[in-house]
Amino acid sequence: MIQLKVNGTSRQFDGDPDMPLLWYLRDILDMTGTKFGCGVGLCGACTVHVNGAATRSCSMTMKQAAGKNILTIEGLAAHGDHPVQKAWKANNVPQCGYCQSGQIMQAAALLKQKPKPTDHDIDEAMQGNICRCGTYQHIRQAIKQAAGVKA
Amino acid sequence: MSNVYQVSRRGFLEGLFSAGALILAAPLVPEILKGSEADNAAFHPGVYVGIQPDGKVIIVVHRSEMGTGIRTTLPMVLADELEADWKRVQIEQAIGDRKYGSQNTDGSNSIVGFYEPFRVAGATARTMLEAAAASKWNVPASECQAKNHEVVHSSSGRKLGFGELVADAAKQPVPKREDVHLKSPADFRYIGKEVPITDLDAIVTGQRAFGMDAKVPGMLFASIEHPPVLGGKVANVDDSEALKVKGVSKTVPIETFKGSNYMFNPLGGVAVIADNTWAAFQGRKKLKIDWDLGPHATYDSVTYKKELQETARKPGRAERQVGDVDAAFAKATKIIEAEYYVPHLAHAPMEPPVAVADYRDGKVTIWAPTQNPQAVQTTVAPAVGVKPEDVTCNVTLLGGGFGRKSKPDYCAEAAILSKQLGKPVKVVWSREDDLHFDYFHFVAAMYMKAAVNEKGLPTAWLGRSVYPPMLSGSDKPSYGGLGSMGFIDVPWEMADFRAENGMAQGHVRVGWLRSVANIPHAFAVHSFIDELAAAAGRDRVEYLLAALGSDRIIELGGGGRGGGRGGRGGANRPNPYPIDTARFKRIVEMVADQSGWGKKKSGNGHGYGIAVHRSFLSYVATVVEVEVDSKGGIRIPRVDTVVDAGTVVNPERVRAQFEGAAVFGASLALMGEITSGDGRIQQSNFHNYPVARINEAPFETHVTLVKSDAAPGGVGEPGVPPIAPAICNAVFAATGKRVRDLPLKKAKLV
Ligand code: FES
Ligand code: FES
C-alpha cells in the first residue's frame, strides 16, 4: 500500500506501483488539471510539485511518489489567486490553455527558488514546458510581473 | 424570408433556455459564402441568442475553441449589437448540428464568415426589445433605445430591463433585415476592445475540461495499435501477454478503412481495453501483431523528395496564366531559377487526439475535442450503423488543433469500441500515436523561374508546385490543386505569369495544417523574390515596394481556378475581398518602420529578412532578425509583424495569434521535419520531432494591427506563412547562405 499526500490530503494506493503519478492523479483521483502531453518527460504538461520541486508526473512512478507531498494545479492556491495565476490572468497568457497548468506549476517553482529571475533563469527553468500555441512571450511577461521585475 | 426568426424551444435547444425565453435564430450564410460550400446551410437557422426572463443572455457558440479565443470573440459581437451587459452573458458551446450551418472551425473563417450574422442576430433581438418597450409605454419605437441591458425612453427617461421585456419581445414580429440597424463602429461597446477569454479563470486553476479530461461513469479506456503503414491490416495477433497486464480486460480488432480512401475513417488495428489509460498503454506494448503492410511499405522520404523535385522540373497543369511566359522567357536577357522544398510536418497539438463515446440503443454520444462536430456525426454514424442525427457530439475545449482535429477518425474509433463493448469508451492517443499517424502536412517541391528587367524586377514568372492531394490515398499520382494559397495569387506587377501544379501520390494520410499550402508556397515565393532582389543588389524593402508596383486590384482571372480563400466575387456581387496591392505596400512600409529596417547593417552572423504575404483574406508583413552563431545555431531576437486583417473584434487575442504564429512558423522553419522509411514514420516524440521551446522561439514579437473598417479577414493562420521565408531571408543576409530546403537545422550555415 502506497501512502502519499495530494494537495494536503492523505491518500492510499494499492494499484500498480509502476503506474506514473500522472495517471494516478488523472484516472484514479479524477484530478484532470494535470495534463498528458508526451508521457516521457519532454513537454512539461504534467508538471506538479513533489515536496516543493517541479516534477514531471508522467515520469515519476507511484512507488517513487510514496511518502511524498504532491501539489497539483488544483491545490496551488485556494482561490486561484497564487501570484503566478494572477499574473497569468492579468497578461491573458493562455491560448488553448492545455499546457498552462504545467507552465504555471513550473513558474511557481521557479519563483520560489529565484524570486527575481533573469531572462536566462526563465529560459533555463521553462524550456522543458512546450507551448504549441506559442504563448512564450506572454509567459515571460507574466513571470516577470509576478516577480515584480521589469519586463 | 426574414433573416432572423424565432425558433421553438423544443428540439436541440431544449434544456438550455428556461420557459418564456426570447430565442432568436439567424441563418448563418453570409453573403460571401453564397454559391459555395455553405449553400446547404442556407435554409437552416444557426446563430442563437436567448434572453431569459431573469435577464440572462445566453449566446450559443457553434465554432470550436482551440486557442484563438473564438468562444469569447463571437459572443462579443452579438452582445455588442444587443447592447447586453457582458457580465450577464452566458456562453454555451453548441453540439454538432446542421442547423448551425458549417461548424468546421478551419480556414481562419469564424469571424470572416460569422461576424455579420452574429451582428444581425444581436441587432434583431435589440430591435425587438425596443419595440416591446415602445408598445408598453405606448411611444414610438424610435424614442426607445437599448443601452447596457435595458431599454430607455429618451424623453421621459423611463427604463425597463431586458428580462422584464422578454415576454413582450417574444410576441413582436421579427423585423426584416432592412429594418434592423447595425450600430455605427463609434458606438461599439466590445468590438475592438480587449476582452479576456471566458475560460481564463478556469484554465489557470486547472478546472476547465478538455477532451482529454472527459469522463463518463463506467467508462473503459482504450489504446490502439494502428497499422504501422497506411492501409496495413492485421494478419495475426497474439494478445496473451497483453491480457496479463493488470487492469487490461480485453483486446478488440478495428477494421482498416476500405479501399484506398482513408478520408476521416479509422486506420484500423487492435485496441487494448483497460480500466485506466496507463494499463491500456502497457498492454499495447505487449501485443504481438503480424501485419499485412500493403503497397505503401516502400514509402521512403529520400526517394520521394527526388520524385517530387523531378516532377517539378517538368511542365505541369497550368492553374493560372496571364500573358505568355514562354515567349517572355525566350526573349529575356536575364533568367533566374531556383528550387525549394518543404518536408512533411506534424500538427502535434499539445493535447493528442482523444474521444469518449457512449453507444446505447442505436444512439451515440461523443465528447471530443473536435474542430468539426458535424464531421464527427457523419463519420461516426456509418462506422456504427446509425443515422448522423443519432450521433450527439459534445464539443470540449481543444488542447490545440491546427487542422488535425478537423478529422474525426479518433471519435469513430471510440464509437466502434463502445458499441462492441456495450460501455462508454475513452480512446487516448499517445504522443507516439499522434506523430506516427497524423494527417501530415504534405511534402512539397517547388520550381521557380523568372525573367528580370534591367532594374532586376521580375517581368515574367513561372511557379510550379508539386504535392499530393489531401484526404485521398489514391493508388495513382494526382493533382494537389493550388487553390488561392499563395501561388496563383502572387502580387508582383508582371506582364507574364503562370502557376502550374504537378501530380504526386500520397503514401501517408495528408491533411491541412495551419495555413495549408501557404506554408510551402510562401516559402518559395518570398524566398525567390528575395533571391531576385539579391541578384539585383537592391534593398529588400525598396525592392518589394517596386515589385508590388502600382496600386491596383488583382483579379484572379486568366484561367485561375480560384477556390480557397482568394476572395469570392460572383456574377452579381462585388468581391468584398479583392487583392489590393495598396494594402500590401502600406504594411511593407509600416513593418520597415517598426522594425527599424536599414538602421542596422546585416552581415557577420546578424541579419534581417522580410516577407509579405496575403492569406485567408489578411495581409501580413513580417521582419525577422536572426543571429547565427559560430556553430550555425540560429537565434531569433525579434520579429516584427504588421497585419491588415480589416475589422478586428478582439485585438488582444488577434495579436496573440500572430505571436503564436511566429513561434509556429519558427518551429517549422528551424526544426520541423517528419520522414518515412519503409512506409513507417521515423519520428515518435518531441525529442525527434522538436517544436520551438521558450529559449528557441522568437524572443520578442511585436505585432501591429492596421486600423481598418474593411471586412474582417482571417487571423488564426495568416501569421504563419511569412515566418519561414523571412527567417531564411534573414539567414541569407546574415551569412550569405541561401537555404532552399527546410528545415534549417539540416542546412550547413558555417
Ligand atoms: S506528459 Fe510529462 S513531460 Fe510531457
Ligand atoms: S496554450 Fe495551447 S499549448 Fe500552450
CSV table of N, CA and C in Angstrom, one decimal, chain A residues 14-16 18-20 23 26-28 30 32-40 42-45 58 73-74 76 79-81 85-86 88-101 104 119 122-124 126-141 143-144, chain B residues 65-67 196-197 200-201 203-210 212-213 215 221 246 276-278 281 346-352 397-400 402 426 428-432 513-514 652-653 656-657 659-661 663-664 667 685-687 689 691-695 697-702:
chain,number,residue,atom,x,y,z
A,14,ASP,N,-3.2,1.1,-3.9
A,14,ASP,CA,-2.8,-0.3,-3.9
A,14,ASP,C,-2.8,-0.9,-5.3
A,15,GLY,N,-2.7,0.0,-6.3
A,15,GLY,CA,-2.6,-0.5,-7.7
A,15,GLY,C,-1.2,-0.7,-8.1
A,16,ASP,N,-0.9,-0.7,-9.4
A,16,ASP,CA,0.4,-1.0,-10.0
A,16,ASP,C,1.4,0.1,-9.5
A,18,ASP,N,4.1,0.7,-10.5
A,18,ASP,CA,4.8,1.4,-11.6
A,18,ASP,C,4.0,2.4,-12.4
A,19,MET,N,2.7,2.5,-12.0
A,19,MET,CA,1.9,3.5,-12.6
A,19,MET,C,2.5,4.9,-12.4
A,20,PRO,N,2.6,5.7,-13.5
A,20,PRO,CA,3.1,7.1,-13.2
A,20,PRO,C,2.1,7.9,-12.4
A,23,TRP,N,-1.0,9.4,-14.2
A,23,TRP,CA,-2.2,8.6,-14.4
A,23,TRP,C,-3.0,8.3,-13.1
A,26,ARG,N,-4.9,11.6,-12.7
A,26,ARG,CA,-5.9,11.8,-13.7
A,26,ARG,C,-7.0,10.8,-13.7
A,27,ASP,N,-6.6,9.5,-13.7
A,27,ASP,CA,-7.6,8.4,-13.9
A,27,ASP,C,-8.1,7.9,-12.6
A,28,ILE,N,-7.3,7.9,-11.5
A,28,ILE,CA,-7.8,7.3,-10.3
A,28,ILE,C,-8.4,8.4,-9.4
A,30,ASP,N,-9.2,11.5,-10.5
A,30,ASP,CA,-10.0,12.4,-11.3
A,30,ASP,C,-9.6,13.8,-11.2
A,32,THR,N,-7.9,16.2,-13.1
A,32,THR,CA,-7.5,16.3,-14.5
A,32,THR,C,-6.8,17.6,-14.9
A,33,GLY,N,-6.6,18.5,-13.9
A,33,GLY,CA,-5.9,19.7,-14.2
A,33,GLY,C,-4.5,19.4,-14.6
A,34,THR,N,-3.9,18.4,-14.2
A,34,THR,CA,-2.5,18.0,-14.6
A,34,THR,C,-2.7,17.2,-16.0
A,35,LYS,N,-1.9,17.7,-17.0
A,35,LYS,CA,-2.2,17.2,-18.3
A,35,LYS,C,-1.2,16.2,-18.8
A,36,PHE,N,-1.7,15.4,-19.8
A,36,PHE,CA,-0.8,14.5,-20.5
A,36,PHE,C,-0.5,15.1,-21.9
A,37,GLY,N,0.9,15.2,-22.1
A,37,GLY,CA,1.3,15.7,-23.4
A,37,GLY,C,2.2,14.8,-24.2
A,38,CYS,N,3.1,14.1,-23.5
A,38,CYS,CA,4.1,13.3,-24.2
A,38,CYS,C,4.3,12.0,-23.5
A,39,GLY,N,4.2,12.0,-22.2
A,39,GLY,CA,4.3,10.7,-21.4
A,39,GLY,C,5.8,10.4,-21.1
A,40,VAL,N,6.7,11.1,-21.6
A,40,VAL,CA,8.1,10.8,-21.4
A,40,VAL,C,9.0,11.9,-20.9
A,42,LEU,N,9.1,15.1,-21.8
A,42,LEU,CA,9.6,16.0,-22.9
A,42,LEU,C,8.8,17.3,-23.0
A,43,CYS,N,7.7,17.4,-22.4
A,43,CYS,CA,6.8,18.6,-22.7
A,43,CYS,C,6.4,19.4,-21.5
A,44,GLY,N,6.4,18.8,-20.3
A,44,GLY,CA,6.1,19.6,-19.1
A,44,GLY,C,4.6,19.8,-18.8
A,45,ALA,N,3.7,19.3,-19.7
A,45,ALA,CA,2.3,19.5,-19.4
A,45,ALA,C,1.8,18.9,-18.1
A,58,CYS,N,4.5,12.4,-15.3
A,58,CYS,CA,4.4,11.3,-16.2
A,58,CYS,C,5.7,10.4,-16.0
A,73,ILE,N,-2.1,21.7,-9.7
A,73,ILE,CA,-2.7,23.0,-10.1
A,73,ILE,C,-3.9,23.2,-9.2
A,74,GLU,N,-4.7,22.1,-9.0
A,74,GLU,CA,-5.9,22.3,-8.2
A,74,GLU,C,-5.6,22.8,-6.8
A,76,LEU,N,-2.8,24.6,-5.9
A,76,LEU,CA,-1.8,25.7,-5.8
A,76,LEU,C,-2.2,26.8,-4.9
A,79,HIS,N,-8.0,30.0,-4.0
A,79,HIS,CA,-9.0,30.7,-4.9
A,79,HIS,C,-8.4,31.1,-6.2
A,80,GLY,N,-7.4,30.3,-6.6
A,80,GLY,CA,-6.8,30.6,-7.9
A,80,GLY,C,-6.1,31.9,-7.9
A,81,ASP,N,-5.6,32.3,-6.7
A,81,ASP,CA,-5.0,33.6,-6.6
A,81,ASP,C,-3.5,33.6,-6.2
A,85,GLN,N,-0.8,32.7,-10.9
A,85,GLN,CA,-2.1,32.6,-11.5
A,85,GLN,C,-2.7,34.0,-11.8
A,86,LYS,N,-2.4,34.9,-10.8
A,86,LYS,CA,-2.9,36.3,-11.0
A,86,LYS,C,-2.2,36.9,-12.2
A,88,TRP,N,-0.9,35.4,-14.7
A,88,TRP,CA,-1.3,34.7,-15.9
A,88,TRP,C,-2.6,35.3,-16.4
A,89,LYS,N,-3.5,35.6,-15.4
A,89,LYS,CA,-4.8,36.2,-15.8
A,89,LYS,C,-4.6,37.7,-16.3
A,90,ALA,N,-3.8,38.4,-15.6
A,90,ALA,CA,-3.6,39.8,-16.0
A,90,ALA,C,-2.9,40.0,-17.3
A,91,ASN,N,-2.2,39.0,-17.7
A,91,ASN,CA,-1.5,39.0,-19.0
A,91,ASN,C,-2.1,38.2,-20.1
A,92,ASN,N,-3.3,37.6,-19.8
A,92,ASN,CA,-4.0,36.8,-20.8
A,92,ASN,C,-3.1,35.8,-21.4
A,93,VAL,N,-2.4,35.0,-20.6
A,93,VAL,CA,-1.4,34.1,-21.1
A,93,VAL,C,-2.0,33.0,-22.0
A,94,PRO,N,-3.0,32.3,-21.5
A,94,PRO,CA,-3.4,31.1,-22.2
A,94,PRO,C,-4.0,31.3,-23.6
A,95,GLN,N,-3.7,30.5,-24.6
A,95,GLN,CA,-4.4,30.4,-25.8
A,95,GLN,C,-5.3,29.2,-25.7
A,96,CYS,N,-4.9,28.0,-26.2
A,96,CYS,CA,-5.8,26.9,-26.0
A,96,CYS,C,-5.8,26.5,-24.5
A,97,GLY,N,-4.7,26.8,-23.8
A,97,GLY,CA,-4.7,26.5,-22.3
A,97,GLY,C,-4.2,25.2,-21.9
A,98,TYR,N,-4.0,24.3,-22.8
A,98,TYR,CA,-3.7,22.9,-22.4
A,98,TYR,C,-2.4,22.8,-21.7
A,99,CYS,N,-1.4,23.5,-22.1
A,99,CYS,CA,-0.1,23.4,-21.4
A,99,CYS,C,0.0,24.2,-20.2
A,100,GLN,N,-1.0,25.0,-19.9
A,100,GLN,CA,-0.8,26.1,-18.9
A,100,GLN,C,-0.8,25.6,-17.4
A,101,SER,N,-1.4,24.5,-17.1
A,101,SER,CA,-1.3,24.0,-15.7
A,101,SER,C,0.2,23.7,-15.5
A,104,ILE,N,2.3,27.0,-15.3
A,104,ILE,CA,2.1,27.7,-14.0
A,104,ILE,C,2.8,27.0,-12.9
A,119,ASP,N,16.1,36.8,-17.5
A,119,ASP,CA,15.6,36.1,-18.7
A,119,ASP,C,16.3,34.8,-18.9
A,122,ILE,N,14.7,32.3,-16.6
A,122,ILE,CA,13.4,31.9,-17.1
A,122,ILE,C,13.6,30.9,-18.3
A,123,ASP,N,14.5,31.2,-19.2
A,123,ASP,CA,14.8,30.2,-20.2
A,123,ASP,C,15.2,28.8,-19.6
A,124,GLU,N,16.0,28.9,-18.6
A,124,GLU,CA,16.5,27.6,-18.0
A,124,GLU,C,15.4,26.9,-17.4
A,126,MET,N,12.1,27.2,-17.8
A,126,MET,CA,10.8,27.0,-18.5
A,126,MET,C,11.0,26.2,-19.8
A,127,GLN,N,12.2,25.9,-20.2
A,127,GLN,CA,12.4,25.3,-21.5
A,127,GLN,C,11.9,23.8,-21.6
A,128,GLY,N,11.6,23.3,-20.5
A,128,GLY,CA,11.0,21.9,-20.5
A,128,GLY,C,9.5,21.9,-20.7
A,129,ASN,N,9.0,23.1,-20.8
A,129,ASN,CA,7.5,23.2,-20.9
A,129,ASN,C,7.1,23.7,-22.3
A,130,ILE,N,6.6,22.8,-23.1
A,130,ILE,CA,6.3,23.2,-24.5
A,130,ILE,C,4.9,23.9,-24.5
A,131,CYS,N,4.8,25.0,-25.3
A,131,CYS,CA,3.5,25.5,-25.6
A,131,CYS,C,3.4,25.6,-27.1
A,132,ARG,N,2.6,24.7,-27.6
A,132,ARG,CA,2.5,24.6,-29.1
A,132,ARG,C,1.8,25.8,-29.7
A,133,CYS,N,0.9,26.5,-28.8
A,133,CYS,CA,0.3,27.7,-29.3
A,133,CYS,C,1.2,28.9,-29.3
A,134,GLY,N,2.4,28.7,-28.7
A,134,GLY,CA,3.4,29.8,-28.7
A,134,GLY,C,3.1,31.0,-27.8
A,135,THR,N,2.8,30.7,-26.6
A,135,THR,CA,2.5,31.8,-25.6
A,135,THR,C,3.7,32.2,-24.8
A,136,TYR,N,4.9,31.8,-25.3
A,136,TYR,CA,6.1,32.1,-24.5
A,136,TYR,C,6.3,33.5,-24.1
A,137,GLN,N,6.1,34.4,-25.0
A,137,GLN,CA,6.3,35.8,-24.7
A,137,GLN,C,5.4,36.3,-23.6
A,138,HIS,N,4.2,35.9,-23.6
A,138,HIS,CA,3.2,36.2,-22.6
A,138,HIS,C,3.7,35.5,-21.2
A,139,ILE,N,4.2,34.3,-21.3
A,139,ILE,CA,4.6,33.6,-20.1
A,139,ILE,C,5.7,34.4,-19.5
A,140,ARG,N,6.7,34.8,-20.3
A,140,ARG,CA,7.8,35.6,-19.8
A,140,ARG,C,7.4,36.8,-19.1
A,141,GLN,N,6.4,37.5,-19.8
A,141,GLN,CA,5.9,38.8,-19.2
A,141,GLN,C,5.2,38.5,-17.8
A,143,ILE,N,5.6,36.0,-15.8
A,143,ILE,CA,6.6,35.6,-14.7
A,143,ILE,C,7.2,36.8,-14.1
A,144,LYS,N,7.6,37.8,-15.0
A,144,LYS,CA,8.3,39.0,-14.5
A,144,LYS,C,7.3,39.8,-13.7
B,65,GLU,N,-13.3,26.0,-29.9
B,65,GLU,CA,-12.3,26.8,-29.2
B,65,GLU,C,-11.0,26.0,-29.1
B,66,MET,N,-10.0,26.4,-29.9
B,66,MET,CA,-8.7,25.7,-29.8
B,66,MET,C,-7.6,26.7,-29.5
B,67,GLY,N,-8.0,27.8,-29.0
B,67,GLY,CA,-6.9,28.8,-28.6
B,67,GLY,C,-7.0,30.1,-29.3
B,196,PRO,N,-11.0,39.7,-22.0
B,196,PRO,CA,-10.3,38.5,-21.6
B,196,PRO,C,-11.2,37.3,-22.0
B,197,ILE,N,-10.6,36.1,-22.3
B,197,ILE,CA,-11.3,35.0,-22.7
B,197,ILE,C,-12.2,34.4,-21.6
B,200,LEU,N,-10.8,31.9,-19.0
B,200,LEU,CA,-9.5,32.3,-18.4
B,200,LEU,C,-9.3,31.7,-16.9
B,201,ASP,N,-10.2,32.1,-16.1
B,201,ASP,CA,-10.1,31.6,-14.7
B,201,ASP,C,-10.0,30.1,-14.6
B,203,ILE,N,-9.1,28.0,-16.7
B,203,ILE,CA,-7.9,27.4,-17.3
B,203,ILE,C,-6.7,27.5,-16.3
B,204,VAL,N,-6.6,28.7,-15.7
B,204,VAL,CA,-5.4,28.9,-14.8
B,204,VAL,C,-5.6,28.1,-13.5
B,205,THR,N,-6.7,27.6,-13.2
B,205,THR,CA,-6.9,26.8,-12.0
B,205,THR,C,-7.0,25.3,-12.3
B,206,GLY,N,-6.9,25.0,-13.6
B,206,GLY,CA,-7.0,23.6,-13.9
B,206,GLY,C,-8.4,23.0,-13.9
B,207,GLN,N,-9.4,23.9,-13.9
B,207,GLN,CA,-10.7,23.4,-13.7
B,207,GLN,C,-11.4,23.1,-15.1
B,208,ARG,N,-10.9,23.7,-16.1
B,208,ARG,CA,-11.6,23.6,-17.4
B,208,ARG,C,-11.3,22.3,-18.1
B,209,ALA,N,-12.4,21.6,-18.4
B,209,ALA,CA,-12.1,20.3,-19.0
B,209,ALA,C,-11.8,20.4,-20.5
B,210,PHE,N,-10.8,19.7,-20.9
B,210,PHE,CA,-10.5,19.5,-22.4
B,210,PHE,C,-11.1,18.1,-22.7
B,212,MET,N,-9.4,15.5,-23.3
B,212,MET,CA,-8.6,14.6,-22.5
B,212,MET,C,-9.2,14.4,-21.1
B,213,ASP,N,-10.0,15.3,-20.7
B,213,ASP,CA,-10.5,15.3,-19.3
B,213,ASP,C,-11.9,14.7,-19.2
B,215,LYS,N,-15.0,12.5,-18.9
B,215,LYS,CA,-15.2,11.2,-18.2
B,215,LYS,C,-16.7,10.9,-18.0
B,221,PHE,N,-11.1,2.4,-20.8
B,221,PHE,CA,-10.0,3.2,-21.5
B,221,PHE,C,-9.4,2.3,-22.6
B,246,LYS,N,-2.0,-6.0,-15.5
B,246,LYS,CA,-3.1,-5.6,-14.5
B,246,LYS,C,-3.9,-4.5,-15.0
B,276,ASN,N,-7.8,1.8,-16.9
B,276,ASN,CA,-7.1,3.2,-16.8
B,276,ASN,C,-6.2,3.3,-18.0
B,277,THR,N,-5.8,4.5,-18.3
B,277,THR,CA,-5.1,4.8,-19.5
B,277,THR,C,-3.7,4.1,-19.5
B,278,TRP,N,-3.1,4.2,-18.4
B,278,TRP,CA,-1.7,3.6,-18.2
B,278,TRP,C,-1.7,2.1,-18.5
B,281,PHE,N,-2.0,1.5,-22.2
B,281,PHE,CA,-0.7,1.8,-22.8
B,281,PHE,C,0.2,0.6,-22.6
B,346,ALA,N,4.1,17.7,-38.8
B,346,ALA,CA,3.1,17.2,-38.0
B,346,ALA,C,2.4,18.3,-37.2
B,347,HIS,N,1.1,18.2,-36.9
B,347,HIS,CA,0.4,19.2,-36.1
B,347,HIS,C,0.9,19.3,-34.7
B,348,ALA,N,1.0,18.1,-34.1
B,348,ALA,CA,1.4,18.0,-32.7
B,348,ALA,C,0.7,19.0,-31.7
B,349,PRO,N,-0.6,19.0,-31.7
B,349,PRO,CA,-1.2,19.8,-30.7
B,349,PRO,C,-0.9,19.3,-29.3
B,350,MET,N,-0.8,20.1,-28.3
B,350,MET,CA,-0.3,19.6,-27.0
B,350,MET,C,-1.3,18.5,-26.5
B,351,GLU,N,-2.5,18.6,-26.8
B,351,GLU,CA,-3.5,17.5,-26.4
B,351,GLU,C,-3.5,16.5,-27.6
B,352,PRO,N,-3.1,15.3,-27.4
B,352,PRO,CA,-3.2,14.4,-28.5
B,352,PRO,C,-4.6,14.0,-28.8
B,397,LEU,N,-13.3,21.8,-24.9
B,397,LEU,CA,-12.2,22.7,-25.3
B,397,LEU,C,-11.2,21.8,-26.0
B,398,LEU,N,-10.5,22.4,-27.0
B,398,LEU,CA,-9.4,21.7,-27.7
B,398,LEU,C,-8.1,22.1,-27.2
B,399,GLY,N,-7.2,21.1,-26.8
B,399,GLY,CA,-5.9,21.5,-26.5
B,399,GLY,C,-5.0,21.6,-27.7
B,400,GLY,N,-5.4,22.6,-28.5
B,400,GLY,CA,-4.8,22.9,-29.8
B,400,GLY,C,-5.4,22.0,-30.9
B,402,PHE,N,-4.9,23.1,-34.9
B,402,PHE,CA,-4.1,23.4,-36.1
B,402,PHE,C,-4.5,22.6,-37.3
B,426,LYS,N,-13.2,5.5,-23.7
B,426,LYS,CA,-12.4,6.7,-24.0
B,426,LYS,C,-11.1,6.1,-24.7
B,428,VAL,N,-7.6,7.0,-26.1
B,428,VAL,CA,-6.5,8.0,-25.8
B,428,VAL,C,-5.3,7.7,-26.8
B,429,TRP,N,-5.0,8.7,-27.6
B,429,TRP,CA,-3.8,8.5,-28.4
B,429,TRP,C,-2.6,9.0,-27.6
B,430,SER,N,-1.5,8.2,-27.7
B,430,SER,CA,-0.2,8.7,-27.1
B,430,SER,C,0.4,9.7,-28.0
B,431,ARG,N,1.5,10.4,-27.6
B,431,ARG,CA,2.2,11.3,-28.5
B,431,ARG,C,2.8,10.5,-29.6
B,432,GLU,N,3.2,9.3,-29.4
B,432,GLU,CA,3.8,8.5,-30.4
B,432,GLU,C,2.7,8.2,-31.5
B,513,LEU,N,-2.7,21.8,-42.4
B,513,LEU,CA,-2.1,22.3,-41.2
B,513,LEU,C,-2.0,23.8,-41.3
B,514,ARG,N,-2.3,24.4,-40.2
B,514,ARG,CA,-2.3,25.9,-40.0
B,514,ARG,C,-1.6,26.6,-41.2
B,652,GLU,N,-6.5,42.1,-28.7
B,652,GLU,CA,-5.5,41.4,-27.8
B,652,GLU,C,-5.3,40.0,-28.2
B,653,ARG,N,-6.5,39.3,-28.5
B,653,ARG,CA,-6.4,37.9,-28.9
B,653,ARG,C,-5.8,37.8,-30.3
B,656,ALA,N,-2.2,38.0,-30.1
B,656,ALA,CA,-1.7,36.7,-29.5
B,656,ALA,C,-1.6,35.6,-30.6
B,657,GLN,N,-2.6,35.6,-31.6
B,657,GLN,CA,-2.5,34.7,-32.7
B,657,GLN,C,-1.2,34.9,-33.5
B,659,GLU,N,1.6,36.3,-32.5
B,659,GLU,CA,2.8,35.9,-31.7
B,659,GLU,C,2.9,34.4,-31.8
B,660,GLY,N,1.8,33.7,-31.6
B,660,GLY,CA,1.8,32.3,-31.7
B,660,GLY,C,2.3,31.8,-33.0
B,661,ALA,N,1.8,32.5,-34.1
B,661,ALA,CA,2.1,32.1,-35.4
B,661,ALA,C,3.6,32.2,-35.7
B,663,VAL,N,5.9,31.7,-33.5
B,663,VAL,CA,6.5,30.5,-32.8
B,663,VAL,C,6.3,29.3,-33.7
B,664,PHE,N,5.1,29.2,-34.2
B,664,PHE,CA,4.7,28.0,-35.0
B,664,PHE,C,5.5,28.0,-36.3
B,667,SER,N,9.1,27.1,-35.5
B,667,SER,CA,9.2,25.7,-35.3
B,667,SER,C,9.4,25.0,-36.7
B,685,ASN,N,8.4,11.4,-30.8
B,685,ASN,CA,8.0,12.2,-29.7
B,685,ASN,C,8.8,13.5,-29.9
B,686,PHE,N,8.7,14.4,-28.9
B,686,PHE,CA,9.3,15.7,-29.0
B,686,PHE,C,10.8,15.7,-29.1
B,687,HIS,N,11.5,14.6,-28.8
B,687,HIS,CA,13.0,14.6,-28.9
B,687,HIS,C,13.4,14.5,-30.4
B,689,TYR,N,10.9,15.0,-33.0
B,689,TYR,CA,10.1,16.0,-33.7
B,689,TYR,C,10.0,17.2,-32.8
B,691,VAL,N,9.7,20.9,-31.4
B,691,VAL,CA,9.0,22.2,-31.7
B,691,VAL,C,9.6,23.3,-30.8
B,692,ALA,N,9.5,24.5,-31.2
B,692,ALA,CA,10.3,25.6,-30.5
B,692,ALA,C,9.9,25.7,-29.0
B,693,ARG,N,10.9,25.7,-28.2
B,693,ARG,CA,10.7,25.9,-26.8
B,693,ARG,C,11.0,27.4,-26.5
B,694,ILE,N,10.8,27.8,-25.2
B,694,ILE,CA,10.8,29.2,-24.9
B,694,ILE,C,12.2,29.8,-25.2
B,695,ASN,N,13.3,29.0,-25.1
B,695,ASN,CA,14.6,29.5,-25.4
B,695,ASN,C,14.9,29.5,-26.9
B,697,ALA,N,12.2,30.0,-29.4
B,697,ALA,CA,11.2,30.8,-30.0
B,697,ALA,C,11.7,32.2,-30.2
B,698,PRO,N,11.1,33.0,-31.1
B,698,PRO,CA,11.5,34.4,-31.2
B,698,PRO,C,11.4,35.0,-29.8
B,699,PHE,N,12.4,35.8,-29.4
B,699,PHE,CA,12.5,36.3,-28.0
B,699,PHE,C,11.4,37.3,-27.8
B,700,GLU,N,11.2,38.2,-28.8
B,700,GLU,CA,10.1,39.1,-28.7
B,700,GLU,C,9.4,39.3,-30.1
B,701,THR,N,8.1,39.4,-30.1
B,701,THR,CA,7.4,39.5,-31.3
B,701,THR,C,6.5,40.8,-31.1
B,702,HIS,N,6.7,41.7,-32.0
B,702,HIS,CA,5.9,42.9,-31.9
B,702,HIS,C,4.8,42.9,-33.1
